[in-house]
Each structure stands twice: as structure tokens, then as C-alpha cells.
Coordinates of C-alpha atoms and ligand atoms in Angstrom, one line a residue:
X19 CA 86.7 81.1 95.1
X20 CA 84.2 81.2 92.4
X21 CA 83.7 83.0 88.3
X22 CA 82.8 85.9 90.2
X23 CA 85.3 86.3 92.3
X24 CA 88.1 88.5 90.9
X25 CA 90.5 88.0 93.7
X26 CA 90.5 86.9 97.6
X27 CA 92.0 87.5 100.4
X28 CA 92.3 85.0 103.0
X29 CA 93.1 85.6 106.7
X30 CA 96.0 87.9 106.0
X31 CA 98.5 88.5 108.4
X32 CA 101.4 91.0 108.2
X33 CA 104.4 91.9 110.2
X34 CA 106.9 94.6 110.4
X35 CA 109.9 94.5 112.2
X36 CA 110.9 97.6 113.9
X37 CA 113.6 98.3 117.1
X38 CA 110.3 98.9 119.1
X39 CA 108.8 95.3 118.3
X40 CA 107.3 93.5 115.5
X41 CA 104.5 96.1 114.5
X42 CA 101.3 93.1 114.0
X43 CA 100.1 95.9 111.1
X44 CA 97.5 93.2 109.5
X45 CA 95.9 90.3 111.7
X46 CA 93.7 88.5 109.6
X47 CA 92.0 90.1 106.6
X48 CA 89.6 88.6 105.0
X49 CA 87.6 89.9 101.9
X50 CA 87.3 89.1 98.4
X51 CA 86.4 91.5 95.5
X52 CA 84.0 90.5 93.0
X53 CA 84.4 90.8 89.1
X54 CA 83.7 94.1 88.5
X55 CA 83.1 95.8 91.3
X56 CA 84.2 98.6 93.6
X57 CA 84.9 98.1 96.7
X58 CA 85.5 100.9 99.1
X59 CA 88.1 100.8 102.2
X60 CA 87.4 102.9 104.7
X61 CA 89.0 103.3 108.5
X62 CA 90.9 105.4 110.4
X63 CA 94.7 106.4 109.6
X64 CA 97.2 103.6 110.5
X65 CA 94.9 100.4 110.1
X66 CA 96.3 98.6 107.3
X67 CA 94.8 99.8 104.6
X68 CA 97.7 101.1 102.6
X69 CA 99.5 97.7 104.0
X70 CA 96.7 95.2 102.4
X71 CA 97.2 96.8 99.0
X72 CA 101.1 96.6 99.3
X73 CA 100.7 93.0 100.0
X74 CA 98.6 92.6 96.9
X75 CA 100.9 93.7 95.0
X76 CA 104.0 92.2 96.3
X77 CA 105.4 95.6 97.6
X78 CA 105.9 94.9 101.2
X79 CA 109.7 96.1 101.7
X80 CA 112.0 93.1 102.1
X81 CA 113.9 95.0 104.3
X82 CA 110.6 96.1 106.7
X83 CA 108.4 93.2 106.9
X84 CA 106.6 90.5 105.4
X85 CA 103.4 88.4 105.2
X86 CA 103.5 85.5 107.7
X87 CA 100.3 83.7 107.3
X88 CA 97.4 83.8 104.5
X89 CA 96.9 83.7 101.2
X90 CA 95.4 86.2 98.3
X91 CA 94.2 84.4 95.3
X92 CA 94.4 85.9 91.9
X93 CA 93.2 84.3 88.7
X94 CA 94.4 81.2 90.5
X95 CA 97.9 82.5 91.9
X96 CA 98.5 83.1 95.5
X97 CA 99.9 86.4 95.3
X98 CA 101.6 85.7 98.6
X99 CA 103.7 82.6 97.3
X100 CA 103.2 83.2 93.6
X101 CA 106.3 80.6 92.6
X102 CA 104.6 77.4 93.7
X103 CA 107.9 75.4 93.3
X104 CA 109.7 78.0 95.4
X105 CA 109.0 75.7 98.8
X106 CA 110.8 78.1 101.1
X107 CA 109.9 81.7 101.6
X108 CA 112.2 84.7 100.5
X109 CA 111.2 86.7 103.5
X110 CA 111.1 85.6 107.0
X111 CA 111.2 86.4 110.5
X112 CA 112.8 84.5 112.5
X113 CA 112.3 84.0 116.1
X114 CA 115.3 83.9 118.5
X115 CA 116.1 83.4 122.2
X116 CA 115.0 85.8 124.6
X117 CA 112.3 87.0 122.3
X118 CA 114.0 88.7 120.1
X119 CA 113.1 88.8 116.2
X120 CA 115.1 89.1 113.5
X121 CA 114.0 89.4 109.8
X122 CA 115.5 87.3 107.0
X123 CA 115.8 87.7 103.4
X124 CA 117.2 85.3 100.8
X125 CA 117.7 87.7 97.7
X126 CA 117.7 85.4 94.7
X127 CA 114.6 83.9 96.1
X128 CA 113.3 87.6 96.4
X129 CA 114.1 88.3 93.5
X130 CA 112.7 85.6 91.8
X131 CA 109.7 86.2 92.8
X132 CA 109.7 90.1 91.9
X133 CA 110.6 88.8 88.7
X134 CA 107.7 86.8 88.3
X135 CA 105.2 89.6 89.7
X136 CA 105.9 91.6 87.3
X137 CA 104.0 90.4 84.1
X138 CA 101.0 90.6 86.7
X139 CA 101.9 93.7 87.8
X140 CA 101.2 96.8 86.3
X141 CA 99.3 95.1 83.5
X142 CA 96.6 92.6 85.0
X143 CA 96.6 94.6 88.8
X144 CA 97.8 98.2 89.0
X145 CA 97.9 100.7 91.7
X146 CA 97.3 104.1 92.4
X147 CA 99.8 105.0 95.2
X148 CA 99.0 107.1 98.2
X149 CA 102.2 109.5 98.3
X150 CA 103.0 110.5 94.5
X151 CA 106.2 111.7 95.1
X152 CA 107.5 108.3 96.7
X153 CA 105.8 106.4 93.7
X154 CA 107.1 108.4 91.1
X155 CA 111.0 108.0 90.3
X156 CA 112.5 111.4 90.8
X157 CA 115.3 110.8 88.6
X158 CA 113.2 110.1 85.2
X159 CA 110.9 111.9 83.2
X160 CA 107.8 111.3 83.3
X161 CA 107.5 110.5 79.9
X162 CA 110.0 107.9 80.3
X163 CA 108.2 106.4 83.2
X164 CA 104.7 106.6 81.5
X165 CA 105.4 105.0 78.0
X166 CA 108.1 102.3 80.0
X167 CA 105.1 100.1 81.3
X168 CA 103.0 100.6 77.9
X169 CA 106.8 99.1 76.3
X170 CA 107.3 96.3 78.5
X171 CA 103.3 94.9 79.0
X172 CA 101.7 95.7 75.7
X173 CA 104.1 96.0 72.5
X174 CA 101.4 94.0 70.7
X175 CA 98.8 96.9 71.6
X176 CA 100.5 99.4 70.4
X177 CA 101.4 97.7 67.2
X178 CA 97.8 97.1 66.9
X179 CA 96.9 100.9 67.1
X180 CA 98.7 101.6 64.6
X181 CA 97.5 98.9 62.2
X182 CA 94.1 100.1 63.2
X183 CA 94.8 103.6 62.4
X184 CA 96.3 103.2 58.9
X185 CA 94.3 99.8 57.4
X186 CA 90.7 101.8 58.1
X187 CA 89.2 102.9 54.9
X188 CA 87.1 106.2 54.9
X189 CA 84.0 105.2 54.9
X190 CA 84.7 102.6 58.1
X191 CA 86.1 105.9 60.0
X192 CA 83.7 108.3 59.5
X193 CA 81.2 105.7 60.5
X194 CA 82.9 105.1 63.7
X195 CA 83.4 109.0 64.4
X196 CA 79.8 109.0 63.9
X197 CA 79.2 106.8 66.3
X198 CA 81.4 108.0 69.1
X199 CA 80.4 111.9 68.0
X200 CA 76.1 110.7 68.5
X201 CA 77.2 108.7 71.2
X202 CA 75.2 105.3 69.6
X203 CA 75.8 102.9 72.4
X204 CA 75.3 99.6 70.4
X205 CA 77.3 100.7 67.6
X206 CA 79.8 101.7 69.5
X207 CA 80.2 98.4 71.5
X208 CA 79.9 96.4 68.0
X209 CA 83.3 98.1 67.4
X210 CA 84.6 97.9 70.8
X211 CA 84.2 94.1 70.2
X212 CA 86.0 93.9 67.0
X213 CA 90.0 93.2 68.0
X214 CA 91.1 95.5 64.6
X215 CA 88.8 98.3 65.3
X216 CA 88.7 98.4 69.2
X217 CA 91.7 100.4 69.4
X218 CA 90.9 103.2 67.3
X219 CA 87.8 103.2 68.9
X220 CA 89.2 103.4 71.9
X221 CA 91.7 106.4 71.0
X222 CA 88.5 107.9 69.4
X223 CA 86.1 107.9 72.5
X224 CA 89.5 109.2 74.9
X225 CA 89.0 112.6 73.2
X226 CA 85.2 112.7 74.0
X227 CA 86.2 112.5 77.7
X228 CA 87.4 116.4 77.0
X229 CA 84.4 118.4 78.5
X230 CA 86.2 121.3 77.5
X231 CA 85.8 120.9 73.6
X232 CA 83.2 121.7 71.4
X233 CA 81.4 119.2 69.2
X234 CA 83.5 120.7 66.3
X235 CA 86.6 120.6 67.9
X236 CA 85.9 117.4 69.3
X237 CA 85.1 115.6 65.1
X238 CA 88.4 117.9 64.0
X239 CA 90.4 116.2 66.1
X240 CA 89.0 113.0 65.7
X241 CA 90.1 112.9 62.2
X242 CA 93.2 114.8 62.9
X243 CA 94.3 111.0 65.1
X244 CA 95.0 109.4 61.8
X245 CA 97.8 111.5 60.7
X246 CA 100.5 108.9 60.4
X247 CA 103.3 108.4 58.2
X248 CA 102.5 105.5 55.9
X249 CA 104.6 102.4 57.2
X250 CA 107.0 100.4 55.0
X251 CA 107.5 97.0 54.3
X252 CA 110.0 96.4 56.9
X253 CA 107.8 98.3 60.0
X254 CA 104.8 96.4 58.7
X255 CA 106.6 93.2 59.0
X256 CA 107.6 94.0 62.4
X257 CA 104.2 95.1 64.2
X258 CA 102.4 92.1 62.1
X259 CA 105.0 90.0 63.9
X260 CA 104.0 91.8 67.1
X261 CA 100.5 91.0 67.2
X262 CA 100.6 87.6 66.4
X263 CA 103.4 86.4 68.7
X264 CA 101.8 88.1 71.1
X265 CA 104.3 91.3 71.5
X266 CA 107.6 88.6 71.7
X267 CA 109.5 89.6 69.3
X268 CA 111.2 86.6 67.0
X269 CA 112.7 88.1 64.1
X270 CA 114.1 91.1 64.3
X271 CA 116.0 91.3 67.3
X272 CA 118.6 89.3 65.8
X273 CA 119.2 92.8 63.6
X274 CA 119.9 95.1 66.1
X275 CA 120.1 98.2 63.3
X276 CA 116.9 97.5 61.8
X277 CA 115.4 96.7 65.0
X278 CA 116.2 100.0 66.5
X279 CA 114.8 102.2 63.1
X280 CA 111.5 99.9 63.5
X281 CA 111.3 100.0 67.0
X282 CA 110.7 103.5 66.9
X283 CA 107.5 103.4 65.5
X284 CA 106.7 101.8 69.1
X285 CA 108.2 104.6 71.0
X286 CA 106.3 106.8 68.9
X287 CA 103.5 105.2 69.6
X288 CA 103.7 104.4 73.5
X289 CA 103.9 108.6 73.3
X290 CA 101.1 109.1 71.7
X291 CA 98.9 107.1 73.8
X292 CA 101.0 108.4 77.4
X293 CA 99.7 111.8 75.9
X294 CA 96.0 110.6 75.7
X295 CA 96.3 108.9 79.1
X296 CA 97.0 112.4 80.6
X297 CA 94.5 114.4 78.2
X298 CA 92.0 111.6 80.2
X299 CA 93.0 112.6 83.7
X300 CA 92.6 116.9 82.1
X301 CA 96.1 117.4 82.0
X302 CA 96.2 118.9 78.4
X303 CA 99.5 120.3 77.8
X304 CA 100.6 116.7 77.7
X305 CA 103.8 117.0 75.1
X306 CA 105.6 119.5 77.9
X307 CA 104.6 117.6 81.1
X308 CA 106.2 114.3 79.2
X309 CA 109.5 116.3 79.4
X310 CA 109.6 117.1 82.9
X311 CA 110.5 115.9 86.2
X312 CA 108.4 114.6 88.7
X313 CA 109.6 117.7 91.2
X314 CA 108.3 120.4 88.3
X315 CA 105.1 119.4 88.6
X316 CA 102.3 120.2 91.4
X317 CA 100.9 118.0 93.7
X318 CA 97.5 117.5 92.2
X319 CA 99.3 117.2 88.8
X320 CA 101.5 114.2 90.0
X321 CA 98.5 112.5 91.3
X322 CA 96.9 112.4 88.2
X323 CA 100.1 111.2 86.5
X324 CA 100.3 108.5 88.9
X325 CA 96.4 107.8 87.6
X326 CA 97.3 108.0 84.1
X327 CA 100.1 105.3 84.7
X328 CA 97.7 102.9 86.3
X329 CA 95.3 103.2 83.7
X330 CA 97.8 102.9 81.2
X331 CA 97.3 98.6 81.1
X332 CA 93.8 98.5 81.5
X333 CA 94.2 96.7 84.7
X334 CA 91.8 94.0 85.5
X335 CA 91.5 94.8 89.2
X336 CA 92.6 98.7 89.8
X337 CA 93.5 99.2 94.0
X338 CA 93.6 103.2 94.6
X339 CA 94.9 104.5 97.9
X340 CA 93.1 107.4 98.3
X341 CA 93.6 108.6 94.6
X342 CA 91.6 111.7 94.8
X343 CA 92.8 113.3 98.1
X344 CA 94.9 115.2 96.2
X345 CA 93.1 116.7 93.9
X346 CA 89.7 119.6 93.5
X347 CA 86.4 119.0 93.2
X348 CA 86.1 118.7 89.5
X349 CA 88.9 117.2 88.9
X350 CA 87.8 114.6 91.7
X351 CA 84.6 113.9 89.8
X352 CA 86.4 113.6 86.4
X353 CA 88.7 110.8 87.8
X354 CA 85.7 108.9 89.1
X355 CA 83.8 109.0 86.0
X356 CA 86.8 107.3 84.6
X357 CA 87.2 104.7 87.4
X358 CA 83.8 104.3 86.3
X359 CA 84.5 104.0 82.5
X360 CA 87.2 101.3 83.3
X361 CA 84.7 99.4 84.9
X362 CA 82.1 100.1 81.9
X363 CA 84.5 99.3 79.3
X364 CA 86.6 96.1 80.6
X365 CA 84.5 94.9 83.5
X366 CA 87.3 95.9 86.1
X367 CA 87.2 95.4 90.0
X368 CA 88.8 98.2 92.3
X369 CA 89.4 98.6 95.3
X370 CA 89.1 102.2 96.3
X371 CA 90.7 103.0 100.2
X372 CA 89.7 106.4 101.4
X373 CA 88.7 108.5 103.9
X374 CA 86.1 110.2 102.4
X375 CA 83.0 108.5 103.0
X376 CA 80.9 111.1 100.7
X377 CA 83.3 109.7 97.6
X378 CA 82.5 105.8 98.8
X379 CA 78.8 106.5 98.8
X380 CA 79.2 108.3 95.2
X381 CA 81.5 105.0 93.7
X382 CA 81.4 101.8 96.0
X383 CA 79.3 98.8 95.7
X384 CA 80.2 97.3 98.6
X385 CA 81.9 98.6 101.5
X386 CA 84.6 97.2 103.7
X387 CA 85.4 99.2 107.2
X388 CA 89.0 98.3 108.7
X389 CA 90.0 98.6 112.2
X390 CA 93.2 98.4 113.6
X391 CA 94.5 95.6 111.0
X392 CA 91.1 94.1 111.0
X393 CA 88.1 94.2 108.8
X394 CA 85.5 94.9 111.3
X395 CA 82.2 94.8 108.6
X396 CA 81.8 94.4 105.5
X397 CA 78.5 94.6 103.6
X398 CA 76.6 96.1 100.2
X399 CA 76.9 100.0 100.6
X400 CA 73.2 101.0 101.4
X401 CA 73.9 98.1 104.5
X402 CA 77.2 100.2 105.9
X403 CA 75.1 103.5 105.2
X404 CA 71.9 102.8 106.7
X405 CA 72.3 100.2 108.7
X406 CA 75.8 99.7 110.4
X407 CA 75.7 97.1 112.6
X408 CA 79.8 97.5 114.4
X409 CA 79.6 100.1 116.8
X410 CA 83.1 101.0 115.4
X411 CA 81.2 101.8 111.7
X412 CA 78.0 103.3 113.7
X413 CA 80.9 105.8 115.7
X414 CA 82.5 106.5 111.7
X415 CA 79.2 107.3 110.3
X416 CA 78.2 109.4 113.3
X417 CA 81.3 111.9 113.3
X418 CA 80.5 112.9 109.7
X419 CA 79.0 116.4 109.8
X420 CA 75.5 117.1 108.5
X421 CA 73.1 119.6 108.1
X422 CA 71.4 118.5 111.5
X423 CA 74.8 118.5 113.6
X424 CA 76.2 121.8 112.3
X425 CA 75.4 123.8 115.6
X426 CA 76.0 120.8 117.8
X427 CA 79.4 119.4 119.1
X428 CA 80.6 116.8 116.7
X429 CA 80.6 113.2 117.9
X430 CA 83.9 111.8 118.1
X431 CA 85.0 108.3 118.9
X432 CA 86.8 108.3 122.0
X433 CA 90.4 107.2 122.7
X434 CA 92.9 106.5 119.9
X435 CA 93.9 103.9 117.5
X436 CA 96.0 101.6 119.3
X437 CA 99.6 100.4 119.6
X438 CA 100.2 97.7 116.7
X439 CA 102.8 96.0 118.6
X440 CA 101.3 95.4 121.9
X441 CA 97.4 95.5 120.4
X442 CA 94.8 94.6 123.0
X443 CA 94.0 90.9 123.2
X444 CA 90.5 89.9 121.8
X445 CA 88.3 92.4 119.7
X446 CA 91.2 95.3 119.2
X447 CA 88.4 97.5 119.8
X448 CA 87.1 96.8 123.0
X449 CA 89.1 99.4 124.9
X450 CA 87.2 102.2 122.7
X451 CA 83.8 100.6 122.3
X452 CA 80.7 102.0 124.2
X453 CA 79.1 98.7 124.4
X454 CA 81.9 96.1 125.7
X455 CA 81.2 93.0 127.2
X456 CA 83.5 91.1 129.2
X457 CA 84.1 87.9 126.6
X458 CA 85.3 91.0 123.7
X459 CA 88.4 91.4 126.2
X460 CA 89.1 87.9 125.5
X461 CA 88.3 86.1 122.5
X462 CA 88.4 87.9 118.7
X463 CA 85.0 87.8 117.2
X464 CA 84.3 86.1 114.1
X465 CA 82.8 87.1 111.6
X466 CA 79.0 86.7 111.1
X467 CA 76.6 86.9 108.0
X468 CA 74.1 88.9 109.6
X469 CA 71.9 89.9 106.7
X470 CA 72.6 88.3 102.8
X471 CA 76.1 89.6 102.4
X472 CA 76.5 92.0 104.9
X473 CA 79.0 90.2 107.4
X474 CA 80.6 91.8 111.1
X475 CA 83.0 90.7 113.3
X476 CA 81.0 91.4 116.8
X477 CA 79.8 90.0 120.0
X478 CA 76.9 91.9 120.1
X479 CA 75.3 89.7 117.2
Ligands
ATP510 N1 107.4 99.9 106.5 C1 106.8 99.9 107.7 N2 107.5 99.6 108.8 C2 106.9 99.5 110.0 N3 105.6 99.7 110.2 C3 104.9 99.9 109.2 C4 105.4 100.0 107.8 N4 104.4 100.3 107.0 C5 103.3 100.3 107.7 N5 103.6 100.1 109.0 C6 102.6 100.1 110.1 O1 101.4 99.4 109.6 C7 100.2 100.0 110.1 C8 99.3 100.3 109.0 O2 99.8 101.3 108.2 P1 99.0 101.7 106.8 O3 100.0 102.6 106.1 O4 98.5 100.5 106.1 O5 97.8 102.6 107.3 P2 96.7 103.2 106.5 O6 95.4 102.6 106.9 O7 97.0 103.2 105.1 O8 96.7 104.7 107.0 P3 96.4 106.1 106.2 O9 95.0 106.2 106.1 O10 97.1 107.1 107.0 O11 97.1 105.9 104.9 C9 100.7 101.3 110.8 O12 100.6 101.1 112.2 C10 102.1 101.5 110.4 O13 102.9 102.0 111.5
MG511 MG1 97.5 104.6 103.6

């Protein structure tokens, strides 16, 4: 692991346990992610990709399976055993007589370890989940579950927005709604880099992501966003203490009544800025959605909520499971740009998992292709494209439909994606692969650096 490395993943191996067998979902992922960049995940349904991004995160189900070998390292924390004085494991599987497997779970070791996860969680890595409706907790509005994470990770944030907002003088404003307004890159990252002025500046350039406004809608609302009620002493106190301990709070949660009056200003707050989080992913009439249900909304409109929560941190390394599947064509293209932006504004890494190779070619730097719990190549986009080098990748690239193949059958790879309990013994891809050899049906490749950076696990090479 070097600086440029924003996290790794080192020969990963998962396992479920189900009544048919322990499913062997990941077996041996190896990657890393570079400081920001995107890297794309493609392969077929039912690979692992959903799996390596649940181990990531910690999110493997206690009760399903667990990681059983490897490491992922994170700003120097593996991910995988993130309590490095917890010696034993929390989740096991243990091996009994007659083959059978059972798996194990010590709870306050469990968690323990949840409980540590989460400062990372949600603030330095967040996810976009696959399935909204499982991500989203049914039972709470979505206002609620938006402004919960802004709460618990970034008090001090908001306390700083509102600082910004009220201790700008005139001129200072209008200089920066210039700015943002003419779009003046420089002057616009001089204020990005100053910690007083970088939130307003941030709340002022979320309402030029609004295609739909006008240039004079777009300056009347700019100066509409400092509209506050002037703070008193006591609320002044309170956020000052905010941002400089750091959002702890050391004084005024011994007063639990005047704690709840200047905590408000918070809530407030986290409100305002869950409503620009969902203006940024075009969901506009953001004070109604805040009030509902997850089950009121649609499906493309959950999604997007789901976006605007993972966005809500400014995570250092974003993973989205197929985020824009969902979702129409502009809308699609509106979330990219953002993904984009993210990257612009805070030098993030993501990993983006999709099917949708057209999307990868549009937003990936580098290209990862999975097979059956394996990543099979790996390489700098234009490589995967041009060049693949697996016949598993040449096969993916081939049954994309083009121009030229309209009138002709499409190519399909044959066979299916096999059985994660029982997976074929060496390359898992032999049984399907045009050219196999007799060695791929017994020894796992290894993967090769072919060409600078492009690497695939192969016995043709
Ligand atoms: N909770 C679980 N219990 C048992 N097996 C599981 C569980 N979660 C995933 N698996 C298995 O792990 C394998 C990988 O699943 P995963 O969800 O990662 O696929 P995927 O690549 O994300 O597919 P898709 O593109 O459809 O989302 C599958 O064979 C699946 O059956
Ligand atoms: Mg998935």
C-alpha cells in the first residue's frame, strides 16, 4: 500500500452458509482503488460484486456468512479485523465431523466491532445500495433517516454553515455569488479552500447544479440562502463550541433544557442541507418528500434518496451498486455528473459496479471484470475496451449490441454461471471458455501484469 492508494483489497475470501452448503461467494479478490479514481465493476449477475462491497463495509450478515481469509486496508485499518486488540473473530465458521459447518457468532464481539465501523461508515466510505427498498428503513421518514447521519458524523459542519452564513459581510457574498454565477474557476477554489467560506460556497454552487433555473432565478436564490434568524449569545456559544471540539459536545449537555432549544438550530440545519442534497439528485419538491415514507415514493425517486444519503458526508471513497439502474436517461447523466463533481471537489475514489458497460466507458478509469467470485482482469479502461485479453471479458464485450450486429444473432457466452458451492476446481471458468487447456482444469491462474497496469488471471498468457 502506498499515498496513492485509497484502499486495498487483499485476497478476499467470503463464505455463506446455507442448508445446501457453504456458498464460496468470494475466492480471492484482489484490487486496490487509487485516490481518486473510479473504478468500474463489471460481471455477470451472482459474482460477488454486491458481496465485495458488503464486505467493505462490514455488512456481511452475522447471521449468513462471513469473511474467512484476507484483508482490506483502509487509511491503515483492516476493514476485515478493524479492532486490532480484538484477537478472536466475532464471526466464524466452524467445521464439524462428518463435514458439516456450522456458523458462529459471539455478539458483544460483533457488536463491538459494528460499533467501531461506524465513525468510518457513512462518513469516510458510504454506499449506494443496490435494492432501495431493503436499504431504506420503512418505518421512518425519510427526512428522519436523511438528516440522522448528517447529526451523528458532522455536527461541527453544520454549525459551521451556519457561522458561514451569518458572519459573511455583503460585499464578501456578492463576490462569491459572482464567482459561482460566472463560474470563475480559480476564484471559486480560493473559497473552496478557505475552512469559513467553503461551506457557503458549497451551499452556493449546490443550486447551480439546477439545469432547470434561469440565471436570474439561479442569483435570487442564491441570496435568498442567507435568510437566517440572527443567533443569540447562547446558540453562538454552542456551535463555536461545535467547531472547535470537533462536533463533541462539552458544555452544554450537562443542561439538558438549554441544550434541547440550542440543538435545534442543528436540526434546522441538517434540514436544510437534506433538502439541498435532494434538490442535487432533481428531486425538487424536497420539504414534502422529507415527510414521507419510503413506500410513498417511486422507485427511481428512492434511488436517488438513497444517492442523496450517501452523498450526504462527502465520503472519501463512494462504492455504488448499480446506482443508476433505476433511474432515466437524464436523470442517469445528472447523477454521474455529480459522481463526477465529488471526485472534482474532494478528490474521492468510487467504486462503481454495474452492468452497463456504455455507463463504465462514460465514468471509469479503470476497469475491474469479476467472474464467479474472481476478478478475472483488471486494467485502465481503454485496455478492457480495446484490448481484452480474458476470453471471459472478450465474450462480455462481444454480446453488447452494435450498429454492425443489429441484423446478426447476438453472441452470447455459452453455459451459465456456476454453482458457488461446488465451483469447478482451477480457473472457475474453464467449463465455459472457448479456449481451455488442460492445466485451467487444474490449477487457478494467477494473475499477470501483462501490459503497465493492465493485469489477467489466465493461462493463455
Ligand atoms: N446472504 C447470502 N446468503 C447466501 N448466499 C449469498 C448471500 N448473499 C450473496 N450470496 C451469494 O453470493 C454470490 C454473489 O452474490 P452477489 O449479490 O454479490 O452478486 P452480484 O454480482 O452483486 O449480482 P447482481 O449483479 O445480480 O447484483 C451469489 O451466488 C449469491 O447466491
Ligand atoms: Mg449485486
Amino acid at each position: 500500500m502506498n499515498d496513492e492508494t485509497m484502499i486495498t483489497v487483499e485476497n478476499l475470501k467470503v463464505h455463506f452458509v446455507t442448508w445446501k452448503g457453504v456458498v464460496k461467494a468470494l475466492d480471492g479478490v484482489t484490487f486496490e482503488i487509487r485516490k481518486n479514481e473510479t473504478l468500474g465493476l463489471v460481471g455477470e449477475t451472482g459474482c460477488g460484486k454486491s458481496v465485495t462491497s458488503l464486505s467493505i463495509m462490514n455488512l456481511i450478515p452475522p447471521t449468513d456468512g462471513t469473511v474467512v481469509e484476507g484483508h482490506i486496508y483502509f487509511e491503515n485499518i483492516d476493514m476485515t479485523n478493524p479492532l486490532v486488540n480484538m484477537k478472536k473473530p466475532d464471526v466464524w465458521l466452524k467445521y464439524g465431523r462428518k463435514g458439516k459447518v456450522k456458523l458462529k457468532y459471539n455478539r458483544r464481539r460483533y457488536v463491538k466491532r459494528q460499533e467501531f465501523v461506524n465513525k468510518i461508515r457513512g462518513k469516510k466510505i458510504a454506499m449506494i445500495f443496490q435494492e432501495p427498498m431493503t436499504a431504506l428503513n420503512p418505518v421512518l421518514k425519510i427526512g428522519y433517516q436523511l438528516t440522522e447521519p448528517l447529526i451523528y458524523h458532522s455536527k461541527n459542519e453544520l454549525a459551521m454553515r451556519i457561522l458561514s452564513r451569518i458572519d459573511i459581510n455583503n460585499a464578501n457574498f456578492s463576490d462569491m455569488v459572482d464567482a459561482v454565477l460566472n463560474n470563475k474557476e480559480d476564484k471559486i477554489k480560493s473559497y473552496l479552500e478557505d475552512p469559513k467560506l467553503k461551506p457557503l460556497m458549497e451551499q452556493l454552487r449546490s443550486i447551480m447544479f439546477r439545469k432547470d433555473l434561469t440565471r436570474l432565478q439561479k442569483s435570487e436564490r442564491m441570496n435568498n440562502i442567507r435568510n437566517d434568524k440572527p443567533l443569540n449569545s447562547l446558540e453562538r456559544k454552542y456551535l463555536e463550541e461545535l467547531v472547535e471540539n470537533n462536533g463533541h459536545e462539552r458544555f452544554f449537555w450537562r443542561f439538558p433544557i438549554i441544550h434541547r432549544i440550542v440543538f435545534k438550530r442543528i436540526i434546522m440545519e441538517a434540514e436544510r442541507k437534506a433538502m439541498e442534497l435532494l434538490n442535487l439528485v432533481n428531486i425538487y419538491n424536497a420539504d414534502i418528500i422529507l415527510k414521507e415514507y419510503p413506500h410513498e415514493l417511486s422507485g427511481g425517486m428512492r434511488q436517488r434518496v438513497m444517492i442523496a444519503m450517501a452523498l450526504a458526508n462527502d465520503p472519501k471513497l463512494l462504492i455504488a451498486d448499480e446506482p443508476t439502474t433505476a433511474l432515466d436517461v437524464t436523470t442517469q447523466a445528472q447523477i454521474l455528473d455529480l459522481m463526477k463533481d465529488l471526485k472534482y471537489r474532494i478528490g474521492s475514489s468510487i467504486l462503481f459496479i454495474t452492468h452497463d458497460l456504455g455507463v463504465i466507458a462514460d465514468i471509469a478509469d479503470r476497469v475491474a471484470v469479476m467472474y464467479a467470485g474472481n476478478i478475472v482482469e483488471i486494467g485502465p479502461k481503454d485496455d478492457i475496451f480495446y484490448k481484452p485479453k480474458h476470453p471471459y471479458t472478450q465474450g462480455l464485450l462481444k454480446s453488447i449490441p452494435t450498429n454492425k450486429t443489429m441484423k446478426e444473432k447476438l453472441h452470447v457466452i455459452p453455459g451459465s454461471i456456476p454453482n458457488l458451492v461446488n465451483p469447478p476446481a482451477g480457473c472457475r471458468f474453464h467449463p465455459r471458455c472457448p479456449h481451455a487447456m488442460e492445466i485451467c482444469t487444474r490449477e487457478k491462474p494467477v494473475m499477470k501484469e501483462i501490459e503497465k497496469d493492465h493485469y489477467v488471471a489466465c493461462w493463455l498468457y
